[in-house]
Coordinates of C-alpha atoms and ligand atoms in Angstrom, one line a residue:
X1450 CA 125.4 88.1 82.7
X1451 CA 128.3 89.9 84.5
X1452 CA 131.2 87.4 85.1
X1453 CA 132.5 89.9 88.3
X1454 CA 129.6 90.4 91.0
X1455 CA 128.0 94.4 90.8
X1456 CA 129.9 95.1 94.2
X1457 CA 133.3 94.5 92.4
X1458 CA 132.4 96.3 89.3
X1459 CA 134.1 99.4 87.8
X1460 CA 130.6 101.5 86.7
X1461 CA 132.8 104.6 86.2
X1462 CA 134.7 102.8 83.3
X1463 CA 132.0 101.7 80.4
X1464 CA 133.2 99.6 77.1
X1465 CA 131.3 98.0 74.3
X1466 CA 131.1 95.7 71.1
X1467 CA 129.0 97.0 68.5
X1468 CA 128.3 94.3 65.4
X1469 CA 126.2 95.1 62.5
X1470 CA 124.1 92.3 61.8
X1471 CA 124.8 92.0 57.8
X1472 CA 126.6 88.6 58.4
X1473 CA 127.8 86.7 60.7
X1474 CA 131.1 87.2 62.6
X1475 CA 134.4 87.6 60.6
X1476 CA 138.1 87.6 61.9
X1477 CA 138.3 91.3 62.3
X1478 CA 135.0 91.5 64.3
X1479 CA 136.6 88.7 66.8
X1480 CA 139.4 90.9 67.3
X1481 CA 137.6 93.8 68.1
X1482 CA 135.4 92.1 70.8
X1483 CA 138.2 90.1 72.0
X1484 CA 139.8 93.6 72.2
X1485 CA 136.8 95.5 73.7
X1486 CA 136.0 92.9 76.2
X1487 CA 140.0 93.0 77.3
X1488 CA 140.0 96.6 77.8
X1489 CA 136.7 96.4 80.2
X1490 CA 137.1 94.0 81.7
X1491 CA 141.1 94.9 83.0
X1492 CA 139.7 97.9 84.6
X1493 CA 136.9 95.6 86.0
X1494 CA 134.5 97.8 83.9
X1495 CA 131.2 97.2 82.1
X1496 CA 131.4 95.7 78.7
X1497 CA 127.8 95.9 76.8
X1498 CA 126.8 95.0 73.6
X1499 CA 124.9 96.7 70.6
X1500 CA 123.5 95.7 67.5
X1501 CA 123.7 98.6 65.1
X1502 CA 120.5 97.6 63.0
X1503 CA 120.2 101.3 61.7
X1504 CA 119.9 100.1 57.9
X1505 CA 117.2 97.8 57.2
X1506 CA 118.4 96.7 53.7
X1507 CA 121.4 95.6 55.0
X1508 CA 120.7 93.5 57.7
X1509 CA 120.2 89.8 56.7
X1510 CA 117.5 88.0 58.9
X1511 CA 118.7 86.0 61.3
X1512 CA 122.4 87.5 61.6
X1513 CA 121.9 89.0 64.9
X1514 CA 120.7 86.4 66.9
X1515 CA 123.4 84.6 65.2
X1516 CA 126.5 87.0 66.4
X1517 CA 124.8 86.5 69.9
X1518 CA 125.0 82.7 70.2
X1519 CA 128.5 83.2 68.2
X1520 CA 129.6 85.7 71.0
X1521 CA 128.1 83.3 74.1
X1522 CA 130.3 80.0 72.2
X1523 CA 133.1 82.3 72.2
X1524 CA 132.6 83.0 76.1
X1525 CA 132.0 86.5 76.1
X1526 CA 130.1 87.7 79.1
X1527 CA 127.9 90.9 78.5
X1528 CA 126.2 93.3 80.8
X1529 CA 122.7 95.1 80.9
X1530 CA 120.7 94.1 78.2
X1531 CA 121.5 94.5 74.1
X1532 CA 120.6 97.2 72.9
X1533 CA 119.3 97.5 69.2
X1534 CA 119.6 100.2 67.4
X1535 CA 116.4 100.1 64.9
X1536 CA 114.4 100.5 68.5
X1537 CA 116.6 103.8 69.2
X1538 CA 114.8 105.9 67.2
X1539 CA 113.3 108.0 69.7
X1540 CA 117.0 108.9 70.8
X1541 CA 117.9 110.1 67.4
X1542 CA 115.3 112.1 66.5
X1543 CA 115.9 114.1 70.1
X1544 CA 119.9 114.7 69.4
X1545 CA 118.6 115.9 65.5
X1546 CA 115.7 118.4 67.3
X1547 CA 118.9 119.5 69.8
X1548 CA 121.3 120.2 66.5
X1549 CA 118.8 121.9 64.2
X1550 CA 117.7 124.3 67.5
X1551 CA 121.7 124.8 68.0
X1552 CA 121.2 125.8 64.3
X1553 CA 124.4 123.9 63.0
X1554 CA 122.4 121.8 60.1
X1555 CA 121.1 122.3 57.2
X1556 CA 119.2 120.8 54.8
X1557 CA 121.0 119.5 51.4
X1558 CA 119.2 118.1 48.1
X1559 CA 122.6 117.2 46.4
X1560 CA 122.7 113.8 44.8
X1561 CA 125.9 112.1 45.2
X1562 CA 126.5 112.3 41.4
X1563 CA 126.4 116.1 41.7
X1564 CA 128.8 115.8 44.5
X1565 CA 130.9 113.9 42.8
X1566 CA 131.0 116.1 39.7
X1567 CA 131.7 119.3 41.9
X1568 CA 134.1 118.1 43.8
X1569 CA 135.5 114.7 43.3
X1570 CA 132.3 113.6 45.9
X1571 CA 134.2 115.6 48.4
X1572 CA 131.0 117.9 49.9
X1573 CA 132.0 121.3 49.3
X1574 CA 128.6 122.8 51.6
X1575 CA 126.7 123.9 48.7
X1576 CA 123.8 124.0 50.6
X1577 CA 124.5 125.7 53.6
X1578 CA 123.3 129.1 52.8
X1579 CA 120.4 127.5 50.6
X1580 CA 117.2 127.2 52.3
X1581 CA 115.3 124.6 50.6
X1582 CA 111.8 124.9 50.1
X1583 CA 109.6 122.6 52.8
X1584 CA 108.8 119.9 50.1
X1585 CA 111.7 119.3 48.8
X1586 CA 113.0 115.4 49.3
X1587 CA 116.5 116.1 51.3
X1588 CA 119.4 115.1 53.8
X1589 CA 120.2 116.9 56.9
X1590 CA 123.8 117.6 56.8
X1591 CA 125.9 119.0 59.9
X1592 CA 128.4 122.3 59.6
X1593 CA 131.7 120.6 60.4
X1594 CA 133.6 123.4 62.2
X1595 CA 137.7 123.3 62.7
X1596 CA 139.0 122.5 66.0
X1597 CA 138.2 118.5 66.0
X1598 CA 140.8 117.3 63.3
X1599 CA 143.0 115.6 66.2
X1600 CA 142.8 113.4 68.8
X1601 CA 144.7 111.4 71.5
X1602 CA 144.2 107.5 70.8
X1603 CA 145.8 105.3 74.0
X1604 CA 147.1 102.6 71.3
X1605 CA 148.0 104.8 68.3
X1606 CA 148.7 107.9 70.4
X1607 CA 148.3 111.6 68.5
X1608 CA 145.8 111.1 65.6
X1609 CA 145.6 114.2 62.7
X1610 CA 143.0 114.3 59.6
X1611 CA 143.6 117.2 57.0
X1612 CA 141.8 115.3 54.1
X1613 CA 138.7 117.2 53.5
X1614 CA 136.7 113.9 53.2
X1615 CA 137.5 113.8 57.0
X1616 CA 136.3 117.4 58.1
X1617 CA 133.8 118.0 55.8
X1618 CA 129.8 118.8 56.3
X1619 CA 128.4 115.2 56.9
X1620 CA 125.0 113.9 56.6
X1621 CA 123.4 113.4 59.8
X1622 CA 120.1 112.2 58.2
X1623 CA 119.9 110.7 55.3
X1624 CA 117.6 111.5 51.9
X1625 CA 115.7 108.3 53.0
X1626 CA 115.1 110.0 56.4
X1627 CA 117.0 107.0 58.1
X1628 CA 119.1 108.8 60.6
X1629 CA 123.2 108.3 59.6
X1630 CA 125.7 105.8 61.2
X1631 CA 127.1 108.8 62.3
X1632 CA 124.8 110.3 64.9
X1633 CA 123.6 107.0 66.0
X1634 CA 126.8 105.9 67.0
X1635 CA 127.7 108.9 69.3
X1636 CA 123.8 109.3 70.6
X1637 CA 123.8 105.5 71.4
X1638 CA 127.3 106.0 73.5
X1639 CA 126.6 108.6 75.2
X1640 CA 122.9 106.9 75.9
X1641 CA 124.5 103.5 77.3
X1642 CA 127.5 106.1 78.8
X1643 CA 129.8 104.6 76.8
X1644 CA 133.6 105.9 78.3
X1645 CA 136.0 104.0 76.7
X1646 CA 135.7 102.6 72.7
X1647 CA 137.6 100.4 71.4
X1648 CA 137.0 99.2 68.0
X1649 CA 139.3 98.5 64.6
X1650 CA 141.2 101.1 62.6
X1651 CA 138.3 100.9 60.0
X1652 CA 136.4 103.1 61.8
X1653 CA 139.6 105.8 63.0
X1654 CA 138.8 108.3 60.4
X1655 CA 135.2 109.1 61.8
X1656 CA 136.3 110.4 65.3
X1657 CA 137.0 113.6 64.3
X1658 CA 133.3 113.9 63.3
X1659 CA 132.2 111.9 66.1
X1660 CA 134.2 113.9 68.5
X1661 CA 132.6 117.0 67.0
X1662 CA 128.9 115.8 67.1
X1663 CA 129.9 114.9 70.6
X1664 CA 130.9 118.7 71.1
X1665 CA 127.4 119.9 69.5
X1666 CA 125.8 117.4 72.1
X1667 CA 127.9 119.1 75.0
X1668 CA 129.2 115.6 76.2
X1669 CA 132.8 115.0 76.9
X1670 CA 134.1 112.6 73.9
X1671 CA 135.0 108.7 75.4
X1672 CA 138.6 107.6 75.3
X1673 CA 139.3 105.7 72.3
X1674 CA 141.7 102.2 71.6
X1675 CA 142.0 102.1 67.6
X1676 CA 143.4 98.4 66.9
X1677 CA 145.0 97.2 64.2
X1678 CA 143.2 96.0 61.0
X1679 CA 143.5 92.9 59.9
X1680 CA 143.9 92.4 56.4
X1681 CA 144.7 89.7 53.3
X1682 CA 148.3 88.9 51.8
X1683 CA 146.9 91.7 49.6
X1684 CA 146.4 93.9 52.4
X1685 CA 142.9 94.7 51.3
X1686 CA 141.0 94.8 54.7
X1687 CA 138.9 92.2 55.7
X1688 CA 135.1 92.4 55.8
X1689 CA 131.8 91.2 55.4
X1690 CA 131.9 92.8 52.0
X1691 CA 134.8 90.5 50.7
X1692 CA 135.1 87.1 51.1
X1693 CA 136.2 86.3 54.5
X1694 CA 136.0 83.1 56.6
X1695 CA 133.5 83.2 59.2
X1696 CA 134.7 82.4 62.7
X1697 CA 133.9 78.6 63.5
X1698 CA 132.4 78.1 67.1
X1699 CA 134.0 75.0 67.1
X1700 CA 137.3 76.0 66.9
X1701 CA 136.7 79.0 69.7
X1702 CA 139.6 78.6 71.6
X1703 CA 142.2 78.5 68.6
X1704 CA 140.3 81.2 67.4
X1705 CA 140.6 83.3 70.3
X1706 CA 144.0 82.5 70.9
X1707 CA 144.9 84.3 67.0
X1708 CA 143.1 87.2 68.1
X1709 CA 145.0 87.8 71.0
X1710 CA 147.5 87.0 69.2
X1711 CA 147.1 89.5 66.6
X1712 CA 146.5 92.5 69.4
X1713 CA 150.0 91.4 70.2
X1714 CA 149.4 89.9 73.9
X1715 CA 152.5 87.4 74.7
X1716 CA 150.2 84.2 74.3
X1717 CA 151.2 80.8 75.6
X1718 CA 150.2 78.3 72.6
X1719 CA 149.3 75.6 75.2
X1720 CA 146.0 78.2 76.0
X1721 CA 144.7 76.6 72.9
X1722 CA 143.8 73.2 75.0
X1723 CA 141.7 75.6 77.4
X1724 CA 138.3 76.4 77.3
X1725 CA 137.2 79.5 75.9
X1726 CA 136.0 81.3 79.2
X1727 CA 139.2 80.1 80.6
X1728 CA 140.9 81.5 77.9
X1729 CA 139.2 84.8 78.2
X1730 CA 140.1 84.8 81.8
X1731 CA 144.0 84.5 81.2
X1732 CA 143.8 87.3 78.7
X1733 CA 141.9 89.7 81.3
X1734 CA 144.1 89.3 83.7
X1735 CA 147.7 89.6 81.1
X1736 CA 145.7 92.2 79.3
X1737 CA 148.4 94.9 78.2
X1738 CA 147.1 97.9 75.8
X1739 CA 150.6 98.7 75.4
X1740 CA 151.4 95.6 73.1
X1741 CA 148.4 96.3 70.9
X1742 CA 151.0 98.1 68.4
X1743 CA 149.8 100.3 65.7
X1744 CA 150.4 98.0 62.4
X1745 CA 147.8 96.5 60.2
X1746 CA 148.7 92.3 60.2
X1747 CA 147.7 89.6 58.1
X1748 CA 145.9 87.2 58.4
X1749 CA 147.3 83.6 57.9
X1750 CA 146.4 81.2 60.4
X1751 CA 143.0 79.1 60.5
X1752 CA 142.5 79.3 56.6
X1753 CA 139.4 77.8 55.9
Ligands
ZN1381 ZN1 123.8 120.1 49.0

């Protein structure tokens, strides 16, 4: 579905969308595939999709195939086929074998209530020189070692995390034995050779332990874009979990045009009156990563 032919194509410069399919599409996830789709396509790279359908009990039937026609109305263009994550298993499971040979997890039986009584639900690796008996129902947790608390973002430029929620030993399989957002993320990117990730500032406070999985892996970290959150006159972020407007396929272009918009590209209003690919087209081509700015803005237009 490439809108550039192969020949033209960047392969050395790989972006992606990633939607979890517990809804349909918000504001904030338009603005991140808006975003991600910008960024790719600019550099006349691959932009692919994923649905990350790790946890079953949150999905809600139907939502995925949903984004997809949502994505295709908006005239979004992806390469290479979707991938799913609930058919990724096999992948996981490999990188979990790699880190327990590498002998940096460890197995933890700590409910989050004890956690939370120890140490404000901070995890203060009281399990790591346990060994827990074969049968006991547990999460594998990861040794976070110091040396991955900063980063270099290309929109919000030198990143630091000192609060120990940030750097502490996190669960890379869960009690449940579903494998954690955490690994799948970082297996599934460097699986699709993911080089460039762009998503919202939701998400900014997992790259340090992303970056260091990625270490543990031995595979150079991507480049990452960190945009702006959008949030309510409240400034409470918006999500799936809060009431939040779904994005109307009938009103693509406006829509489109407010997230550009947002991620501060200088938009001509008229765009409005163009289609949707057209639109897209305009904002490859003016694309500038350097207006993105680094505040959180709310959302006002296109109340519902
Ligand atoms: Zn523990």
């Amino acid at each position: 579905m490439a809108s550039v032919s192969a020949g033209q194509q960047n392969l050395n410069w790989i972006g992606r969308f990633a939607p979890t399919p517990s809804g349909p599409l918000h504001f904030g996830s338009l603005v991140a595939a808006v975003g991600s789709y910008c960024v790719a396509r600019h550099k006349n790279g691959l932009w692919l999709l994923r649905i990350e359908d790790l946890d079953p009990p949150r999905e809600v039937a139907g939502a995925a195939t949903e984004i997809l026609k949502t994505l295709e109305a908006f005239g979004f263009e992806w390469d290479r086929e979707v991938c799913y994550q609930s058919k990724q298993q096999n992948h996981y499971r490999a990188a979990l074998e790699q880190l327990e040979n590498q002998k940096v997890t460890y197995r933890c039986d700590c409910s989050r209530k004890l956690v939370l009584q120890r140490n404000s639900g901070v995890y203060d690796s009281y399990c790591r020189s346990r060994a827990l008996d074969n049968g006991v129902e547990s999460a594998t947790r990861i040794r976070f070692e110091s040396g991955y608390e900063s980063f270099e973002d290309r929109i919000l430029g030198k990143c630091c995390f000192e609060r120990p929620a940030d750097t502490q030993d996190f669960v890379v399989q869960r009690r449940d034995g579903l494998f954690a957002y955490q690994l799948a993320v970082v297996v599934d990117d460097i699986e699709q050779n993911v080089n460039h990730v762009v998503r919202g500032a939701d998400i900014l406070d997992s790259t340090p332990r992303q970056n260091y999985l990625y270490h543990c892996l031995k595979v150079a970290p991507p480049s990452y874009y960190h945009l702006p959150l959008v949030v309510d006159a409240q400034g409470e972020k918006f999500s799936k979990s809060r009431f939040s407007p779904s994005i109307k396929c009938e009103q693509a272009s406006r829509w489109l045009v407010e997230a550009l918009c947002h991620l501060g590209q200088k938009v001509d209003q008229n765009l409005i009156s163009a289609t949707p690919p057209e639109i897209l087209d305009w904002a490859i081509t003016h694309w500038r990563t350097s207006d993105v700015g680094t505040k959180a803005r709310v959302f006002s237009a296109l109340k519902t």
